[in-house]
mmCIF file of C-alpha atoms and ligand atoms in Angstrom:
data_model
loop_
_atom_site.group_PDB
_atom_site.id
_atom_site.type_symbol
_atom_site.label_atom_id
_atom_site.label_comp_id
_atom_site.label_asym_id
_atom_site.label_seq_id
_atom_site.Cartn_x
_atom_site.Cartn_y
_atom_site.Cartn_z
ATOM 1 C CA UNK A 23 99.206 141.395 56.051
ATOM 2 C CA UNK A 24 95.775 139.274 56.664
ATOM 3 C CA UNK A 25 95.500 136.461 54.211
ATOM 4 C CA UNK A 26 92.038 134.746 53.474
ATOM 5 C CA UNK A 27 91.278 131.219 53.304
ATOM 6 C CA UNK A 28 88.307 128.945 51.964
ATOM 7 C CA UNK A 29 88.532 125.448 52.604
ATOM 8 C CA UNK A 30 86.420 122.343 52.716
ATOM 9 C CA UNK A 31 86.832 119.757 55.868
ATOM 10 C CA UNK A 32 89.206 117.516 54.033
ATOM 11 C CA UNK A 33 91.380 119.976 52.721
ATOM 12 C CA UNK A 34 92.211 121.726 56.124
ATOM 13 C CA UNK A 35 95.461 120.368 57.609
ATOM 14 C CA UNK A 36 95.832 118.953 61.256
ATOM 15 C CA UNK A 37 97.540 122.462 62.535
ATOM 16 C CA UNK A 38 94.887 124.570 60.741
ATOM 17 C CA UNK A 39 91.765 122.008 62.545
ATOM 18 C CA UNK A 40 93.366 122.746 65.730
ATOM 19 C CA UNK A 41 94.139 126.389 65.394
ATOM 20 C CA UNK A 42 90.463 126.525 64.076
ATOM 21 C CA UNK A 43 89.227 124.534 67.013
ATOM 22 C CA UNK A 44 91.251 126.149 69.797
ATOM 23 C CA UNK A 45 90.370 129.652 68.365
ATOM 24 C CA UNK A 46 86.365 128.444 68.394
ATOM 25 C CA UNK A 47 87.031 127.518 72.105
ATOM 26 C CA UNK A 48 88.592 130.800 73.446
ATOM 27 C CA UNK A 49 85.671 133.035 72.211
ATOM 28 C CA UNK A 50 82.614 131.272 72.393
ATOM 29 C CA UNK A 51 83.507 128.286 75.527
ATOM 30 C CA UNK A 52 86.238 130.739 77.348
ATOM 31 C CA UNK A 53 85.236 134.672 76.697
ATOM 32 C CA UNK A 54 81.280 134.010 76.511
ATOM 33 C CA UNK A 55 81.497 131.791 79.354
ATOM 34 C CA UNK A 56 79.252 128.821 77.893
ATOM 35 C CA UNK A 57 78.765 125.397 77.793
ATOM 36 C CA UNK A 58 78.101 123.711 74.410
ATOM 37 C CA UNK A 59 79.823 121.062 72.355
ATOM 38 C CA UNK A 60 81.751 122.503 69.686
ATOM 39 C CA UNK A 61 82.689 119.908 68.341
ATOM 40 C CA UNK A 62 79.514 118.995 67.024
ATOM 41 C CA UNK A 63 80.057 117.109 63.917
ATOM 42 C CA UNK A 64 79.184 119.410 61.009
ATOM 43 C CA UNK A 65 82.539 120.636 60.663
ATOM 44 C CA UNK A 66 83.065 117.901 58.376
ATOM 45 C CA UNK A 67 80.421 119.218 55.996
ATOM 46 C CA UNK A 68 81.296 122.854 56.278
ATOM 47 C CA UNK A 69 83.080 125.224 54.453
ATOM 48 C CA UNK A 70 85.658 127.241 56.609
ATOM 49 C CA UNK A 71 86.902 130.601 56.014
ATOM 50 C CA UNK A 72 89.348 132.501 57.947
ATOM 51 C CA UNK A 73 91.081 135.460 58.321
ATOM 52 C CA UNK A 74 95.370 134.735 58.980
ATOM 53 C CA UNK A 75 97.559 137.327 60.804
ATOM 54 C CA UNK A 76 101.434 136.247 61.164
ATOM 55 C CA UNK A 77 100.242 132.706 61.082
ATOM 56 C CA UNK A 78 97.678 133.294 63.977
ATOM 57 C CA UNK A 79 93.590 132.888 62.754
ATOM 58 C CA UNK A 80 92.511 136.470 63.275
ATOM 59 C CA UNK A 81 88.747 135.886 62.002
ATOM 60 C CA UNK A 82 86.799 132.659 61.355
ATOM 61 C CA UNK A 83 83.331 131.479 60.384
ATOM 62 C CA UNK A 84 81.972 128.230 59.081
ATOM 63 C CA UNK A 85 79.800 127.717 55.929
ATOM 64 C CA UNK A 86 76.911 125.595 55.217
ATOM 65 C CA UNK A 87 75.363 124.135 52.075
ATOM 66 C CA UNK A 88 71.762 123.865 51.653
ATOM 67 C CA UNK A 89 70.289 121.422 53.758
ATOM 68 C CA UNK A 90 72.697 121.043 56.308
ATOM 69 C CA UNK A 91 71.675 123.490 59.264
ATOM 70 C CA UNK A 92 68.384 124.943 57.585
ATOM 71 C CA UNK A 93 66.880 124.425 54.123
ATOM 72 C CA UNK A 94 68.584 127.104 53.253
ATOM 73 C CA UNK A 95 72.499 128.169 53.412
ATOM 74 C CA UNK A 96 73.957 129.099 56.726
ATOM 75 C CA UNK A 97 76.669 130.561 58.447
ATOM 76 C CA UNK A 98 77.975 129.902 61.816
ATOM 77 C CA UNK A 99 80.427 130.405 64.589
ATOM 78 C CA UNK A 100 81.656 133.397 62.884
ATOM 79 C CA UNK A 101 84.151 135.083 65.532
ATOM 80 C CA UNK A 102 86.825 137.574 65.373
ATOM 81 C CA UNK A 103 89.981 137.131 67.825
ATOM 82 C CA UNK A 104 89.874 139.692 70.594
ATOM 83 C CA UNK A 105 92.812 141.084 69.507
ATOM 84 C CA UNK A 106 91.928 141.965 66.379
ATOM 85 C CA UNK A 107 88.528 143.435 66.854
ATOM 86 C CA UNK A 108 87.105 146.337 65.644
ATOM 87 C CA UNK A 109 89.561 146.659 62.354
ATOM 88 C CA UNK A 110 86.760 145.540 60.112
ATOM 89 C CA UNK A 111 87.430 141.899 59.961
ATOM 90 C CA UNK A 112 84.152 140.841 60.777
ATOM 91 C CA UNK A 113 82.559 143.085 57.710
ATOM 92 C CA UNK A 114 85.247 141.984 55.445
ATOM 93 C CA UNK A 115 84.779 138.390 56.668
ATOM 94 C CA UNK A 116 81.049 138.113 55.954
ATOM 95 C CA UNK A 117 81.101 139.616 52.616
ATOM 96 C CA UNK A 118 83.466 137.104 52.030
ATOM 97 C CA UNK A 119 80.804 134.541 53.405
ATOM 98 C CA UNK A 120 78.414 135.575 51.102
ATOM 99 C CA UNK A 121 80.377 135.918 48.074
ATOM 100 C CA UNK A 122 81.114 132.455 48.483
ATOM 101 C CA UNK A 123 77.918 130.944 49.236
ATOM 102 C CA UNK A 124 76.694 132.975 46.274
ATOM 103 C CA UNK A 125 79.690 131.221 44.014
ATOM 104 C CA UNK A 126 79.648 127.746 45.627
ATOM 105 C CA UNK A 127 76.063 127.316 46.000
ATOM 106 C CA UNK A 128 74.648 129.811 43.642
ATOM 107 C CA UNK A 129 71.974 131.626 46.190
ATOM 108 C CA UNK A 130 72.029 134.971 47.988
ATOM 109 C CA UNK A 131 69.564 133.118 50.704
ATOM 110 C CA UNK A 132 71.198 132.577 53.926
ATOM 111 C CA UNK A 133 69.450 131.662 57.597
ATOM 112 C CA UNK A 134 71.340 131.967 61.035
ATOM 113 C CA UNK A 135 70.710 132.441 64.200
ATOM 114 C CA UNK A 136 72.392 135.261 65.699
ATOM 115 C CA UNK A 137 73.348 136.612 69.017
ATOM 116 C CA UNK A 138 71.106 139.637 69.824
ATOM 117 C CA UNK A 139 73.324 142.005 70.837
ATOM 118 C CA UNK A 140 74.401 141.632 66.584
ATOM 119 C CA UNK A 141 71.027 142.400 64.755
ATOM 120 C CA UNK A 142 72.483 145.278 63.828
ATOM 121 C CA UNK A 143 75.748 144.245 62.490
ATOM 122 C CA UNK A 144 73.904 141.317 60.676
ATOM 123 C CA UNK A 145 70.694 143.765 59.405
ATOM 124 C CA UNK A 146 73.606 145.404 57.614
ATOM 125 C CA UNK A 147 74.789 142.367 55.538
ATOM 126 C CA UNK A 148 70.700 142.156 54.620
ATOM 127 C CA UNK A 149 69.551 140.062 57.356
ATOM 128 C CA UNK A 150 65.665 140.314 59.087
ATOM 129 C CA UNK A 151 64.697 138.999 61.862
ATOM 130 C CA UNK A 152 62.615 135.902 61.394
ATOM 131 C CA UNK A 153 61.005 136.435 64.709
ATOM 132 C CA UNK A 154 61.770 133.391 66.021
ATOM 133 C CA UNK A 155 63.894 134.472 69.358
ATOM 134 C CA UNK A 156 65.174 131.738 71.972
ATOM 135 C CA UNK A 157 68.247 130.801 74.420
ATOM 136 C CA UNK A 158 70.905 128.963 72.716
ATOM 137 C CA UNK A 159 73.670 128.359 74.971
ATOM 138 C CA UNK A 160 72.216 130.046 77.720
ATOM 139 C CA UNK A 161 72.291 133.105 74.997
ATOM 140 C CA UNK A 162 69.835 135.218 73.525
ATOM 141 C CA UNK A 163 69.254 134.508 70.035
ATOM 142 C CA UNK A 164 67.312 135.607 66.948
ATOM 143 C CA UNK A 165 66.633 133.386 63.969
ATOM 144 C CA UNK A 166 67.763 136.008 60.637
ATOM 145 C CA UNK A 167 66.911 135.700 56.878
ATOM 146 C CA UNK A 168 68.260 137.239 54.408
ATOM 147 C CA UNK A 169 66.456 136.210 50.869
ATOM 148 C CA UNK A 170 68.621 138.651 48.818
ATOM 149 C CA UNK A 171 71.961 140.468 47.926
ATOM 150 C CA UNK A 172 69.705 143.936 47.700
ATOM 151 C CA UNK A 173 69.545 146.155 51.319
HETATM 152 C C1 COA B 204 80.925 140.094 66.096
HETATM 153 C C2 COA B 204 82.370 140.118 65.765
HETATM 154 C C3 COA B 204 82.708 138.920 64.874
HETATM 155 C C4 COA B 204 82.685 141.420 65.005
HETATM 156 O O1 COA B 204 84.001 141.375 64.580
HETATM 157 P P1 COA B 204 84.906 142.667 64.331
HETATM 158 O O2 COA B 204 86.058 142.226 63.472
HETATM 159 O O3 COA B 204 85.223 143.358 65.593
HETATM 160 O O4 COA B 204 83.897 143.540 63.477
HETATM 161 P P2 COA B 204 84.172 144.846 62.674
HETATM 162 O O5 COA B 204 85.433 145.533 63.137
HETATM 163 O O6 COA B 204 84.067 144.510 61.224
HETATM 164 O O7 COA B 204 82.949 145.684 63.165
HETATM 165 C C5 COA B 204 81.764 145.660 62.478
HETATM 166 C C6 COA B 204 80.594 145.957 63.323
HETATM 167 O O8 COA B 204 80.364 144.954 64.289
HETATM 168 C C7 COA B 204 79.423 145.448 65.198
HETATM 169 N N1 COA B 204 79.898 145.086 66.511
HETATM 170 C C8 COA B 204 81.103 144.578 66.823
HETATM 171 N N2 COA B 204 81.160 144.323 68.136
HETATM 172 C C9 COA B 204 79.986 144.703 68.644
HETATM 173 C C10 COA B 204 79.444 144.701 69.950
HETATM 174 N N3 COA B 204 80.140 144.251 71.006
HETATM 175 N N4 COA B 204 78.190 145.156 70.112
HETATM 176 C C11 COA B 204 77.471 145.621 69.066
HETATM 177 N N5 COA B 204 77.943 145.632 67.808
HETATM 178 C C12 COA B 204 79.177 145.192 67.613
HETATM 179 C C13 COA B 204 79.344 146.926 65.002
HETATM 180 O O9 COA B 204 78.156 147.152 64.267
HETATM 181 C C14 COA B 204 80.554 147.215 64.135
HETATM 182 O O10 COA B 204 80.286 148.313 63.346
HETATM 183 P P3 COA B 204 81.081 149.713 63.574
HETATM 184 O O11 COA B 204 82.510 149.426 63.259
HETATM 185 O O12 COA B 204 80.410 150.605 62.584
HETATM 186 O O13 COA B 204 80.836 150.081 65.003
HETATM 187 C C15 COA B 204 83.252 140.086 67.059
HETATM 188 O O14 COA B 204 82.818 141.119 67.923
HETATM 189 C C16 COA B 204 83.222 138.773 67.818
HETATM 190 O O15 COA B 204 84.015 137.866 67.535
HETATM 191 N N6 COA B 204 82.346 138.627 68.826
HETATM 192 C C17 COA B 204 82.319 137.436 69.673
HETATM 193 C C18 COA B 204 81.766 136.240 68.950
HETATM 194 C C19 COA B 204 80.307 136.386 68.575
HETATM 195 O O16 COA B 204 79.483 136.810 69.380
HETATM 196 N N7 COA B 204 80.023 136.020 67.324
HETATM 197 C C20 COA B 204 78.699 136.128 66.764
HETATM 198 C C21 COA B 204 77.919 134.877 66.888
HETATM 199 S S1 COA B 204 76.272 135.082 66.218
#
């Protein structure tokens, strides 16, 4: 049974943080192999949304306000657990995201910067390339906008 979670900084209890944290850490430090502070203190203004499996975080991704990361809302880190890939989660997961940007913040405009390799994944949610491509982490990126909830 996968429950869902939304929850601000302050709300998240000290098990949660670290599960969140450690999770982070094993996909994007461990599996992707690169060096970058994760901790990088915008957690604190973030929403966080996750994805919970038997008590272990099967899914995450971090939310941001206007203003925080870009002028517009963003969303970030957004990760399923190896052992749950490929079930869907990741879809489900960023409808979620945008649901809830749409509720909290009242705008279907998001920027991120994704990892190539997902342009497709994201051009599904609505996303286009910005054209603005660079390494971030050592990774290839592309800077994505999506200005609406319409395809
Ligand atoms: C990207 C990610 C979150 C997808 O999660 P998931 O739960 O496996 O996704 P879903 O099962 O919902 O799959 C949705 C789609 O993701 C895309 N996708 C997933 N892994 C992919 C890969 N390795 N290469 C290309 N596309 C991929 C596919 O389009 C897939 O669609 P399909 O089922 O029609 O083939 C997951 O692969 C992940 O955690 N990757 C490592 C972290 C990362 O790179 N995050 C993105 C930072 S920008």
């Amino acid at each position: 049974m996968i429950d869902w979670h939304l929850k601000s900084f302050d709300e998240l209890s000290r098990d949660r943080l670290y599960a969140i944290m450690r999770v982070r850490q094993e996909v994007f430090i461990v599996e992707q192999k690169t060096f970058y502070l994760d901790a990088d203190d915008t957690d604190q203004t973030a929403l966080h949304l996750w994805a919970e499996v038997d008590g272990e975080i099967a899914a995450y991704c971090r939310l941001f306000g206007p203003r925080i990361k870009y002028e517009e809302c963003s969303i970030g880190r957004v990760l399923t657990h190896p052992k749950y890939r490929g079930k869907g989660l990741g879809r489900s997961m960023m409808i979620l995201a945008l649901e809830a940007i749409q509720t909290r913040f009242g705008t279907a405009k998001v920027r991120i910067s994704a990892q190539d390799y997902l342009l497709g994944f994201y051009g599904d949610f609505g996303f286009e390339s910005t054209g603005k491509r660079y390494l971030e982490d050592d990774l290839p990126h592309t800077e994505m906008l999506r200005t609406t909830d319409k395809k």
